[in-house]
PDB file of C-alpha atoms in Angstrom:
ATOM      1  CA  GLN A   3     273.791  77.783 -55.413  1.00  0.00           C
ATOM      2  CA  SER A   4     276.533  76.733 -57.819  1.00  0.00           C
ATOM      3  CA  ALA A   5     279.412  74.575 -56.658  1.00  0.00           C
ATOM      4  CA  LEU A   6     282.625  76.227 -55.596  1.00  0.00           C
ATOM      5  CA  THR A   7     285.146  76.372 -58.460  1.00  0.00           C
ATOM      6  CA  GLN A   8     288.203  74.133 -58.325  1.00  0.00           C
ATOM      7  CA  PRO A   9     290.638  73.152 -61.084  1.00  0.00           C
ATOM      8  CA  ALA A  10     289.720  69.752 -62.486  1.00  0.00           C
ATOM      9  CA  SER A  11     293.249  68.433 -62.106  1.00  0.00           C
ATOM     10  CA  VAL A  12     296.707  69.275 -60.829  1.00  0.00           C
ATOM     11  CA  SER A  13     299.899  67.265 -60.911  1.00  0.00           C
ATOM     12  CA  GLY A  14     303.363  67.279 -59.445  1.00  0.00           C
ATOM     13  CA  SER A  15     306.407  65.107 -58.981  1.00  0.00           C
ATOM     14  CA  PRO A  16     307.375  63.515 -55.668  1.00  0.00           C
ATOM     15  CA  GLY A  17     308.912  66.089 -53.358  1.00  0.00           C
ATOM     16  CA  GLN A  18     307.392  69.043 -55.166  1.00  0.00           C
ATOM     17  CA  SER A  19     304.708  71.396 -53.862  1.00  0.00           C
ATOM     18  CA  ILE A  20     301.287  72.064 -55.362  1.00  0.00           C
ATOM     19  CA  THR A  21     298.372  74.363 -54.607  1.00  0.00           C
ATOM     20  CA  ILE A  22     294.689  73.790 -55.238  1.00  0.00           C
ATOM     21  CA  SER A  23     292.397  76.809 -55.406  1.00  0.00           C
ATOM     22  CA  CYS A  24     288.731  77.026 -54.452  1.00  0.00           C
ATOM     23  CA  THR A  25     286.779  80.067 -55.590  1.00  0.00           C
ATOM     24  CA  GLY A  26     283.393  81.016 -54.256  1.00  0.00           C
ATOM     25  CA  SER A  27     281.573  84.250 -53.547  1.00  0.00           C
ATOM     26  CA  SER A  28     280.971  86.797 -50.833  1.00  0.00           C
ATOM     27  CA  SER A  29     278.033  84.629 -49.703  1.00  0.00           C
ATOM     28  CA  ASP A  30     280.109  81.595 -48.857  1.00  0.00           C
ATOM     29  CA  VAL A  31     283.942  81.443 -48.957  1.00  0.00           C
ATOM     30  CA  GLY A  32     284.280  85.211 -48.609  1.00  0.00           C
ATOM     31  CA  SER A  33     281.789  85.543 -45.777  1.00  0.00           C
ATOM     32  CA  ASN A  34     283.429  83.414 -43.102  1.00  0.00           C
ATOM     33  CA  ASN A  35     286.415  81.280 -42.202  1.00  0.00           C
ATOM     34  CA  LEU A  36     284.445  78.038 -42.338  1.00  0.00           C
ATOM     35  CA  VAL A  37     286.286  76.443 -45.239  1.00  0.00           C
ATOM     36  CA  SER A  38     287.389  72.834 -45.072  1.00  0.00           C
ATOM     37  CA  TRP A  39     289.293  70.492 -47.353  1.00  0.00           C
ATOM     38  CA  TYR A  40     288.775  66.750 -47.825  1.00  0.00           C
ATOM     39  CA  GLN A  41     290.971  64.066 -49.352  1.00  0.00           C
ATOM     40  CA  HIS A  42     289.020  61.319 -51.084  1.00  0.00           C
ATOM     41  CA  HIS A  43     290.409  58.072 -52.351  1.00  0.00           C
ATOM     42  CA  PRO A  44     287.666  56.514 -54.523  1.00  0.00           C
ATOM     43  CA  GLY A  45     285.764  53.816 -52.711  1.00  0.00           C
ATOM     44  CA  LYS A  46     286.828  55.071 -49.314  1.00  0.00           C
ATOM     45  CA  ALA A  47     285.464  57.565 -46.809  1.00  0.00           C
ATOM     46  CA  PRO A  48     286.522  61.172 -47.411  1.00  0.00           C
ATOM     47  CA  LYS A  49     289.077  62.407 -44.884  1.00  0.00           C
ATOM     48  CA  LEU A  50     289.130  65.874 -43.317  1.00  0.00           C
ATOM     49  CA  MET A  51     292.489  67.544 -43.976  1.00  0.00           C
ATOM     50  CA  ILE A  52     291.865  71.208 -43.119  1.00  0.00           C
ATOM     51  CA  TYR A  53     289.045  72.943 -41.215  1.00  0.00           C
ATOM     52  CA  GLU A  54     288.245  76.561 -40.391  1.00  0.00           C
ATOM     53  CA  GLY A  55     290.420  77.625 -43.296  1.00  0.00           C
ATOM     54  CA  SER A  56     293.828  76.693 -41.956  1.00  0.00           C
ATOM     55  CA  LYS A  57     293.562  74.278 -39.018  1.00  0.00           C
ATOM     56  CA  ARG A  58     294.798  70.697 -39.247  1.00  0.00           C
ATOM     57  CA  PRO A  59     293.028  67.872 -37.413  1.00  0.00           C
ATOM     58  CA  SER A  60     295.161  65.713 -35.193  1.00  0.00           C
ATOM     59  CA  GLY A  61     297.059  63.166 -37.267  1.00  0.00           C
ATOM     60  CA  VAL A  62     297.112  65.136 -40.521  1.00  0.00           C
ATOM     61  CA  SER A  63     300.606  65.801 -41.833  1.00  0.00           C
ATOM     62  CA  ASN A  64     301.936  69.351 -41.600  1.00  0.00           C
ATOM     63  CA  ARG A  65     302.711  69.051 -45.303  1.00  0.00           C
ATOM     64  CA  PHE A  66     299.095  70.112 -45.766  1.00  0.00           C
ATOM     65  CA  SER A  67     298.177  73.745 -45.194  1.00  0.00           C
ATOM     66  CA  GLY A  68     295.200  75.977 -45.904  1.00  0.00           C
ATOM     67  CA  SER A  69     294.732  79.672 -46.512  1.00  0.00           C
ATOM     68  CA  LYS A  70     292.198  82.156 -47.815  1.00  0.00           C
ATOM     69  CA  SER A  71     292.185  85.491 -49.572  1.00  0.00           C
ATOM     70  CA  GLY A  72     288.888  87.170 -50.329  1.00  0.00           C
ATOM     71  CA  ASN A  73     286.567  84.716 -52.058  1.00  0.00           C
ATOM     72  CA  THR A  74     289.299  82.167 -52.789  1.00  0.00           C
ATOM     73  CA  ALA A  75     290.605  79.477 -50.468  1.00  0.00           C
ATOM     74  CA  SER A  76     293.685  77.390 -51.172  1.00  0.00           C
ATOM     75  CA  LEU A  77     295.116  74.043 -50.137  1.00  0.00           C
ATOM     76  CA  ALA A  78     298.868  73.630 -50.371  1.00  0.00           C
ATOM     77  CA  ILE A  79     300.672  70.306 -50.235  1.00  0.00           C
ATOM     78  CA  SER A  80     304.431  70.273 -49.864  1.00  0.00           C
ATOM     79  CA  GLY A  81     306.840  67.378 -50.278  1.00  0.00           C
ATOM     80  CA  LEU A  82     304.413  65.449 -52.503  1.00  0.00           C
ATOM     81  CA  GLN A  83     304.210  61.726 -51.835  1.00  0.00           C
ATOM     82  CA  ALA A  84     302.656  58.952 -53.872  1.00  0.00           C
ATOM     83  CA  GLU A  85     299.931  58.429 -51.257  1.00  0.00           C
ATOM     84  CA  ASP A  86     298.772  62.032 -51.703  1.00  0.00           C
ATOM     85  CA  GLU A  87     297.314  61.057 -55.080  1.00  0.00           C
ATOM     86  CA  ALA A  88     293.554  61.426 -54.588  1.00  0.00           C
ATOM     87  CA  ASP A  89     290.606  63.703 -55.228  1.00  0.00           C
ATOM     88  CA  TYR A  90     290.453  66.852 -53.095  1.00  0.00           C
ATOM     89  CA  TYR A  91     287.303  68.798 -52.300  1.00  0.00           C
ATOM     90  CA  CYS A  92     286.838  72.174 -50.667  1.00  0.00           C
ATOM     91  CA  CYS A  93     283.728  72.932 -48.644  1.00  0.00           C
ATOM     92  CA  SER A  94     282.275  76.147 -47.273  1.00  0.00           C
ATOM     93  CA  TYR A  95     279.428  76.952 -44.935  1.00  0.00           C
ATOM     94  CA  ALA A  96     276.841  78.683 -47.117  1.00  0.00           C
ATOM     95  CA  GLY A  97     274.340  79.887 -44.547  1.00  0.00           C
ATOM     96  CA  SER A  98     270.952  78.502 -43.477  1.00  0.00           C
ATOM     97  CA  SER A  99     272.592  75.327 -42.128  1.00  0.00           C
ATOM     98  CA  SER A 100     273.822  74.365 -45.619  1.00  0.00           C
ATOM     99  CA  LEU A 101     277.210  73.409 -47.000  1.00  0.00           C
ATOM    100  CA  LEU A 102     278.624  74.061 -50.465  1.00  0.00           C
ATOM    101  CA  PHE A 103     281.309  71.832 -51.974  1.00  0.00           C
ATOM    102  CA  GLY A 104     283.711  72.382 -54.813  1.00  0.00           C
ATOM    103  CA  GLY A 105     283.641  70.243 -57.921  1.00  0.00           C
ATOM    104  CA  GLY A 106     286.780  68.407 -56.852  1.00  0.00           C
ATOM    105  CA  THR A 107     290.378  68.340 -58.035  1.00  0.00           C
ATOM    106  CA  LYS A 108     292.197  65.190 -59.084  1.00  0.00           C
ATOM    107  CA  LEU A 109     295.784  65.264 -57.858  1.00  0.00           C
ATOM    108  CA  THR A 110     298.209  63.130 -59.829  1.00  0.00           C
ATOM    109  CA  VAL A 111     301.661  62.414 -58.441  1.00  0.00           C
ATOM    110  CA  LEU A 112     303.867  61.849 -61.484  1.00  0.00           C
TER     111      LEU A 112
ATOM    112  CA  GLU B  68     287.036  54.751 -32.722  1.00  0.00           C
ATOM    113  CA  VAL B  69     284.401  56.771 -34.547  1.00  0.00           C
ATOM    114  CA  GLN B  70     282.496  54.646 -37.053  1.00  0.00           C
ATOM    115  CA  LEU B  71     279.685  55.570 -39.427  1.00  0.00           C
ATOM    116  CA  VAL B  72     278.207  52.705 -41.452  1.00  0.00           C
ATOM    117  CA  GLU B  73     275.587  53.438 -44.107  1.00  0.00           C
ATOM    118  CA  SER B  74     273.144  50.860 -45.419  1.00  0.00           C
ATOM    119  CA  GLY B  75     269.899  50.626 -47.357  1.00  0.00           C
ATOM    120  CA  GLY B  76     271.074  51.567 -50.825  1.00  0.00           C
ATOM    121  CA  GLY B  77     270.055  49.675 -53.922  1.00  0.00           C
ATOM    122  CA  LEU B  78     268.231  49.801 -57.230  1.00  0.00           C
ATOM    123  CA  VAL B  79     264.861  51.554 -57.269  1.00  0.00           C
ATOM    124  CA  GLN B  80     262.550  52.653 -60.074  1.00  0.00           C
ATOM    125  CA  PRO B  81     261.855  56.323 -60.782  1.00  0.00           C
ATOM    126  CA  GLY B  82     259.108  57.556 -58.486  1.00  0.00           C
ATOM    127  CA  GLY B  83     259.963  54.954 -55.873  1.00  0.00           C
ATOM    128  CA  SER B  84     261.143  55.269 -52.277  1.00  0.00           C
ATOM    129  CA  LEU B  85     264.113  54.093 -50.260  1.00  0.00           C
ATOM    130  CA  ARG B  86     265.266  54.593 -46.679  1.00  0.00           C
ATOM    131  CA  LEU B  87     268.945  54.886 -45.889  1.00  0.00           C
ATOM    132  CA  SER B  88     270.356  54.229 -42.435  1.00  0.00           C
ATOM    133  CA  CYS B  89     273.627  55.259 -40.839  1.00  0.00           C
ATOM    134  CA  ALA B  90     274.730  53.368 -37.730  1.00  0.00           C
ATOM    135  CA  ALA B  91     277.025  55.424 -35.516  1.00  0.00           C
ATOM    136  CA  SER B  92     279.444  54.159 -32.886  1.00  0.00           C
ATOM    137  CA  GLY B  93     282.493  55.284 -30.949  1.00  0.00           C
ATOM    138  CA  PHE B  94     281.083  58.652 -29.887  1.00  0.00           C
ATOM    139  CA  SER B  95     278.121  60.219 -28.114  1.00  0.00           C
ATOM    140  CA  PHE B  96     275.771  60.271 -31.099  1.00  0.00           C
ATOM    141  CA  SER B  97     273.002  62.243 -29.388  1.00  0.00           C
ATOM    142  CA  THR B  98     275.193  65.312 -28.942  1.00  0.00           C
ATOM    143  CA  TYR B  99     276.261  65.700 -32.578  1.00  0.00           C
ATOM    144  CA  TRP B 100     274.575  67.289 -35.560  1.00  0.00           C
ATOM    145  CA  MET B 101     274.685  65.039 -38.625  1.00  0.00           C
ATOM    146  CA  HIS B 102     274.656  65.463 -42.419  1.00  0.00           C
ATOM    147  CA  TRP B 103     273.967  63.489 -45.575  1.00  0.00           C
ATOM    148  CA  VAL B 104     276.197  64.247 -48.577  1.00  0.00           C
ATOM    149  CA  ARG B 105     275.986  62.541 -51.979  1.00  0.00           C
ATOM    150  CA  GLN B 106     278.223  61.969 -54.986  1.00  0.00           C
ATOM    151  CA  ALA B 107     276.767  61.157 -58.386  1.00  0.00           C
ATOM    152  CA  PRO B 108     278.879  58.902 -60.645  1.00  0.00           C
ATOM    153  CA  GLY B 109     281.876  60.843 -61.929  1.00  0.00           C
ATOM    154  CA  LYS B 110     280.751  64.010 -60.165  1.00  0.00           C
ATOM    155  CA  GLY B 111     281.678  65.937 -57.037  1.00  0.00           C
ATOM    156  CA  LEU B 112     280.296  65.953 -53.508  1.00  0.00           C
ATOM    157  CA  VAL B 113     276.949  67.658 -52.937  1.00  0.00           C
ATOM    158  CA  TRP B 114     275.375  68.472 -49.589  1.00  0.00           C
ATOM    159  CA  VAL B 115     271.897  66.955 -49.137  1.00  0.00           C
ATOM    160  CA  SER B 116     270.623  67.490 -45.610  1.00  0.00           C
ATOM    161  CA  ARG B 117     271.509  68.328 -42.003  1.00  0.00           C
ATOM    162  CA  ILE B 118     269.832  67.606 -38.678  1.00  0.00           C
ATOM    163  CA  ASN B 119     270.485  68.970 -35.204  1.00  0.00           C
ATOM    164  CA  SER B 120     271.241  66.816 -32.198  1.00  0.00           C
ATOM    165  CA  ASP B 121     267.681  66.220 -30.995  1.00  0.00           C
ATOM    166  CA  GLY B 122     266.172  65.967 -34.464  1.00  0.00           C
ATOM    167  CA  SER B 123     263.956  69.015 -34.137  1.00  0.00           C
ATOM    168  CA  SER B 124     265.563  71.156 -36.826  1.00  0.00           C
ATOM    169  CA  PRO B 125     266.257  69.563 -40.213  1.00  0.00           C
ATOM    170  CA  SER B 126     267.446  71.433 -43.299  1.00  0.00           C
ATOM    171  CA  TYR B 127     267.604  70.379 -46.947  1.00  0.00           C
ATOM    172  CA  ALA B 128     269.161  71.242 -50.260  1.00  0.00           C
ATOM    173  CA  ASP B 129     266.658  72.763 -52.699  1.00  0.00           C
ATOM    174  CA  SER B 130     267.051  69.730 -54.984  1.00  0.00           C
ATOM    175  CA  VAL B 131     265.582  67.351 -52.382  1.00  0.00           C
ATOM    176  CA  GLN B 132     263.311  69.668 -50.360  1.00  0.00           C
ATOM    177  CA  GLY B 133     259.835  68.138 -50.105  1.00  0.00           C
ATOM    178  CA  ARG B 134     260.990  64.677 -51.267  1.00  0.00           C
ATOM    179  CA  PHE B 135     263.602  63.626 -48.683  1.00  0.00           C
ATOM    180  CA  ILE B 136     263.213  63.482 -44.912  1.00  0.00           C
ATOM    181  CA  ILE B 137     266.157  63.318 -42.516  1.00  0.00           C
ATOM    182  CA  SER B 138     265.591  61.910 -39.057  1.00  0.00           C
ATOM    183  CA  ARG B 139     267.435  60.228 -36.219  1.00  0.00           C
ATOM    184  CA  ASP B 140     266.887  57.787 -33.370  1.00  0.00           C
ATOM    185  CA  ASN B 141     269.300  58.720 -30.614  1.00  0.00           C
ATOM    186  CA  ALA B 142     268.350  55.630 -28.606  1.00  0.00           C
ATOM    187  CA  LYS B 143     269.540  53.476 -31.516  1.00  0.00           C
ATOM    188  CA  ASN B 144     272.495  55.720 -32.498  1.00  0.00           C
ATOM    189  CA  THR B 145     271.127  55.793 -36.034  1.00  0.00           C
ATOM    190  CA  LEU B 146     270.619  58.480 -38.667  1.00  0.00           C
ATOM    191  CA  TYR B 147     268.072  58.036 -41.460  1.00  0.00           C
ATOM    192  CA  LEU B 148     267.269  59.487 -44.848  1.00  0.00           C
ATOM    193  CA  GLN B 149     263.827  58.705 -46.238  1.00  0.00           C
ATOM    194  CA  MET B 150     263.923  59.314 -49.977  1.00  0.00           C
ATOM    195  CA  ASN B 151     260.621  59.591 -51.856  1.00  0.00           C
ATOM    196  CA  SER B 152     259.688  60.410 -55.454  1.00  0.00           C
ATOM    197  CA  LEU B 153     263.131  59.360 -56.561  1.00  0.00           C
ATOM    198  CA  ARG B 154     264.509  60.608 -59.863  1.00  0.00           C
ATOM    199  CA  ALA B 155     267.348  59.423 -62.088  1.00  0.00           C
ATOM    200  CA  GLU B 156     269.403  62.415 -60.941  1.00  0.00           C
ATOM    201  CA  ASP B 157     269.272  61.135 -57.359  1.00  0.00           C
ATOM    202  CA  THR B 158     271.550  58.265 -58.407  1.00  0.00           C
ATOM    203  CA  ALA B 159     274.632  58.626 -56.214  1.00  0.00           C
ATOM    204  CA  VAL B 160     276.697  57.294 -53.374  1.00  0.00           C
ATOM    205  CA  TYR B 161     275.209  58.690 -50.166  1.00  0.00           C
ATOM    206  CA  TYR B 162     277.520  59.445 -47.242  1.00  0.00           C
ATOM    207  CA  CYS B 163     276.592  60.234 -43.682  1.00  0.00           C
ATOM    208  CA  THR B 164     278.900  62.630 -41.894  1.00  0.00           C
ATOM    209  CA  ARG B 165     279.353  63.974 -38.379  1.00  0.00           C
ATOM    210  CA  GLU B 166     279.507  67.678 -37.537  1.00  0.00           C
ATOM    211  CA  PRO B 167     281.852  68.348 -34.608  1.00  0.00           C
ATOM    212  CA  VAL B 168     280.385  70.143 -31.610  1.00  0.00           C
ATOM    213  CA  GLY B 169     280.979  73.879 -31.941  1.00  0.00           C
ATOM    214  CA  ARG B 170     282.002  73.643 -35.567  1.00  0.00           C
ATOM    215  CA  VAL B 171     280.270  73.314 -38.934  1.00  0.00           C
ATOM    216  CA  GLU B 172     282.514  71.380 -41.267  1.00  0.00           C
ATOM    217  CA  PRO B 173     281.981  67.602 -41.059  1.00  0.00           C
ATOM    218  CA  ASP B 174     284.868  65.601 -39.663  1.00  0.00           C
ATOM    219  CA  TYR B 175     284.137  61.860 -39.869  1.00  0.00           C
ATOM    220  CA  TRP B 176     282.460  60.242 -42.879  1.00  0.00           C
ATOM    221  CA  GLY B 177     281.123  56.798 -43.627  1.00  0.00           C
ATOM    222  CA  GLN B 178     282.106  54.831 -46.724  1.00  0.00           C
ATOM    223  CA  GLY B 179     278.773  55.455 -48.379  1.00  0.00           C
ATOM    224  CA  THR B 180     275.905  53.446 -49.838  1.00  0.00           C
ATOM    225  CA  LEU B 181     274.995  53.436 -53.535  1.00  0.00           C
ATOM    226  CA  VAL B 182     271.517  54.394 -54.659  1.00  0.00           C
ATOM    227  CA  THR B 183     270.628  53.735 -58.301  1.00  0.00           C
ATOM    228  CA  VAL B 184     267.380  55.107 -59.710  1.00  0.00           C
ATOM    229  CA  SER B 185     266.591  53.416 -62.994  1.00  0.00           C
ATOM    230  CA  SER B 186     263.824  51.563 -64.755  1.00  0.00           C
TER     231      SER B 186
END
C-alpha cells in the first residue's frame, strides 16, 4: 500500500490558522473513522494529537482539531504558536491489523 | 507515567541480524497490543509490525514479512523485534508504540533506536 498523501510543507504566522490534508482511499481513510494525527519534533517521541478522526487526548490543546470528508482527513491548528513548529503525520487503520501513515508535513511558523 | 524505552540499535552489515528491545513501564503491559514503527533518514513514518496482548497473533508489513519477528515477554514488560536478513533499506529509527485498549491508533511512543545497515 502507498503512503497516505500529505503536503510536504505548510507555513503560517503566529496567531494564524492552518490546515493539513491527508488523502487516502476507500480502503483506509474512507473506510473508517480510525484516523489519527501525530506531532513529531525531530529527535523526540511522536505525540498523539488527534485520534478517531476528531477526538483530542487529554492535555492536547483545543487549538488542534480533526475532521474527515470522504477519503480525505484534515488537521486544523488555530492560533499558531512557535512551539507548534514540527512535523505532522496522519495515520489510518488499513485493515488486517496494519496501519498506514502519511508522508509527513513540515509546519513552519514564520 | 507511561514510558517506552527502545534499545539494541546499531551498525550491522547487510544480511546480518539484530534484536531490538522495548522496555515498558507505568502501565499494565500485558493488557496492551504493541507496534513497531520505523522512520528512514529524511523519510516519513512506516508501520512495521503489531502484536496482540498475549503474543499469539503477530502481523507484519509486506516489506519485512518473513525476515522480522515481533515477540513479547509480559513477565519482563518487554517488547522485541528480531530483525534478520537485514538490507540497506531497513536503515531507520525504530519506535515502539502502545495501542490503547479498545482502540487502534497508537498513543504513547518511545524515542526510538537507530539501526544502520551498511558494509
